GROMACS .gro file of C-alpha atoms in nm:
model
  141
    1MET     CA    1  12.863  10.356   6.016
    2ARG     CA    2  12.763  10.057   5.832
    3GLN     CA    3  12.896   9.804   6.133
    4ARG     CA    4  12.749  10.050   6.367
    5LEU     CA    5  12.377  10.018   6.267
    6LEU     CA    6  12.420   9.566   6.166
    7LEU     CA    7  12.561   9.588   6.506
    8GLY     CA    8  12.229   9.795   6.698
    9LEU     CA    9  12.007   9.577   6.475
   10ALA     CA   10  12.148   9.269   6.603
   11LEU     CA   11  12.114   9.354   6.974
   12ALA     CA   12  11.789   9.542   6.939
   13LEU     CA   13  11.650   9.164   6.758
   14ALA     CA   14  11.878   9.005   7.040
   15ALA     CA   15  11.694   9.193   7.306
   16CYS     CA   16  11.337   9.119   7.106
   17GLY     CA   17  11.327   8.738   7.164
   18ARG     CA   18  11.443   8.767   7.566
   19SER     CA   19  11.202   8.963   7.756
   20THR     CA   20  11.172   8.847   8.128
   21PRO     CA   21  10.844   8.846   8.295
   22PRO     CA   22  10.785   9.070   8.544
   23ALA     CA   23  10.873   8.999   8.898
   24ALA     CA   24  10.642   8.849   9.066
   25PRO     CA   25  10.498   9.061   9.397
   26ALA     CA   26  10.610   8.914   9.769
   27PRO     CA   27  10.376   8.709   9.959
   28PRO     CA   28  10.265   8.925  10.198
   29PRO     CA   29  10.464   8.865  10.580
   30ALA     CA   30  10.213   8.620  10.794
   31LYS     CA   31   9.995   8.814  11.015
   32SER     CA   32  10.090   8.712  11.329
   33LEU     CA   33  10.381   8.507  11.427
   34GLN     CA   34  10.563   8.339  11.740
   35VAL     CA   35  10.966   8.403  11.658
   36ASN     CA   36  11.101   8.227  11.979
   37GLU     CA   37  11.027   7.906  12.188
   38PRO     CA   38  10.903   8.006  12.559
   39GLY     CA   39  11.269   8.221  12.747
   40ALA     CA   40  11.481   8.235  12.453
   41LEU     CA   41  11.705   8.526  12.309
   42VAL     CA   42  11.617   8.608  11.969
   43ASP     CA   43  11.702   8.953  11.789
   44VAL     CA   44  11.361   9.106  11.756
   45GLU     CA   45  11.507   9.334  11.462
   46ALA     CA   46  11.586   9.088  11.253
   47THR     CA   47  11.201   8.937  11.266
   48LEU     CA   48  11.042   9.297  11.156
   49ALA     CA   49  10.870   9.312  10.852
   50GLY     CA   50  11.008   9.542  10.540
   51ASP     CA   51  10.783   9.786  10.494
   52HIS     CA   52  10.489   9.727  10.743
   53VAL     CA   53  10.481   9.848  11.098
   54THR     CA   54  10.578   9.593  11.318
   55VAL     CA   55  10.418   9.538  11.734
   56VAL     CA   56  10.599   9.316  11.836
   57ASP     CA   57  10.380   9.194  12.188
   58PHE     CA   58  10.672   9.036  12.450
   59TRP     CA   59  10.431   8.763  12.617
   60ALA     CA   60  10.423   8.486  12.865
   61GLU     CA   61  10.182   8.166  12.909
   62SER     CA   62  10.114   8.319  13.284
   63CYS     CA   63  10.061   8.651  13.206
   64GLY     CA   64   9.636   8.659  13.137
   65ALA     CA   65   9.616   9.000  13.073
   66CYS     CA   66   9.879   8.938  12.823
   67SER     CA   67   9.615   8.729  12.627
   68ILE     CA   68   9.340   8.967  12.742
   69VAL     CA   69   9.529   9.218  12.537
   70GLY     CA   70   9.680   9.044  12.291
   71GLY     CA   71   9.375   8.964  12.132
   72MET     CA   72   9.242   9.290  12.142
   73LEU     CA   73   9.551   9.356  11.935
   74ALA     CA   74   9.488   9.105  11.717
   75VAL     CA   75   9.099   9.224  11.650
   76GLY     CA   76   9.251   9.556  11.637
   77VAL     CA   77   9.462   9.529  11.327
   78ALA     CA   78   9.334   9.216  11.157
   79LYS     CA   79   9.176   9.394  10.867
   80ASP     CA   80   9.501   9.653  10.880
   81VAL     CA   81   9.731   9.444  10.605
   82ARG     CA   82  10.027   9.686  10.675
   83VAL     CA   83  10.037   9.625  11.039
   84VAL     CA   84  10.179   9.255  11.136
   85ILE     CA   85  10.269   9.124  11.484
   86ARG     CA   86  10.534   8.941  11.570
   87LYS     CA   87  10.499   8.738  11.959
   88VAL     CA   88  10.780   8.725  12.222
   89ASP     CA   89  10.775   8.414  12.460
   90VAL     CA   90  10.919   8.573  12.809
   91GLY     CA   91  10.833   8.214  12.957
   92ASP     CA   92  10.847   8.259  13.334
   93GLY     CA   93  11.077   8.626  13.287
   94ASP     CA   94  11.406   8.516  13.408
   95THR     CA   95  11.453   8.468  13.139
   96PRO     CA   96  11.773   8.584  12.847
   97VAL     CA   97  11.516   8.784  12.626
   98ALA     CA   98  11.350   8.899  12.941
   99HIS     CA   99  11.668   9.050  12.979
  100HIS     CA  100  11.843   9.160  12.715
  101TYR     CA  101  11.518   9.371  12.616
  102LYS     CA  102  11.473   9.457  13.023
  103VAL     CA  103  11.128   9.370  12.979
  104GLY     CA  104  11.013   9.343  13.341
  105ALA     CA  105  10.664   9.399  13.381
  106LEU     CA  106  10.361   9.237  13.108
  107PRO     CA  107  10.264   9.307  12.841
  108HIS     CA  108  10.494   9.461  12.707
  109TYR     CA  109  10.500   9.596  12.330
  110ARG     CA  110  10.702   9.724  12.091
  111ILE     CA  111  10.603   9.909  11.824
  112TYR     CA  112  10.832   9.979  11.488
  113ASP     CA  113  10.735  10.175  11.217
  114ARG     CA  114  10.791  10.137  10.838
  115HIS     CA  115  11.125  10.197  10.848
  116LYS     CA  116  11.243  10.005  11.125
  117ARG     CA  117  11.267  10.235  11.397
  118LEU     CA  118  11.132  10.176  11.739
  119ARG     CA  119  10.890  10.417  11.857
  120TYR     CA  120  10.584  10.356  12.103
  121MET     CA  121  10.708  10.119  12.399
  122LEU     CA  122  10.425  10.044  12.594
  123THR     CA  123  10.401   9.838  12.929
  124GLY     CA  124  10.047   9.710  13.115
  125ASN     CA  125   9.712   9.907  13.029
  126ASP     CA  126   9.916  10.114  12.793
  127CYS     CA  127   9.940   9.852  12.564
  128THR     CA  128   9.558   9.856  12.513
  129GLN     CA  129   9.665  10.165  12.273
  130ALA     CA  130   9.854   9.941  12.063
  131SER     CA  131   9.625   9.847  11.759
  132ALA     CA  132   9.553  10.269  11.768
  133LEU     CA  133   9.893  10.367  11.742
  134ALA     CA  134   9.994  10.093  11.542
  135ARG     CA  135   9.714  10.169  11.230
  136ALA     CA  136   9.850  10.578  11.269
  137LEU     CA  137  10.196  10.495  11.165
  138ALA     CA  138  10.086  10.280  10.918
  139ASP     CA  139   9.910  10.621  10.770
  140GLU     CA  140  10.230  10.796  10.818
  141ARG     CA  141  10.434  10.811  10.509
   0.00000   0.00000   0.00000
């Protein structure tokens, strides 16, 4: 009995001097991030931000609508820390990344929820709805 009491006391004293500070919270992911070189294949799912809604923006430099709609998306989600953007440059369109993800028309968005599930695929003018859809997904529990 006495041995157990002494052992318990020794363990308690040892634990008192070794408190570990709480872990610092992880830094937030980048709001917008280019994830590939023009046309290069990339694993889009590996770029998704954990516990964030992620809008994957497939774009090309030659696509004027991509710049306009991409700017609308950036403004639409700028103040929502729960939504991030990952940009994939498809290059001239006849590239490994465009073929792999079957991107035929631009702009092309894929919106993933906080659990990394693909919820929306938008092309052309439908991409103007992306910020509203992403914020609605962020509100889901």
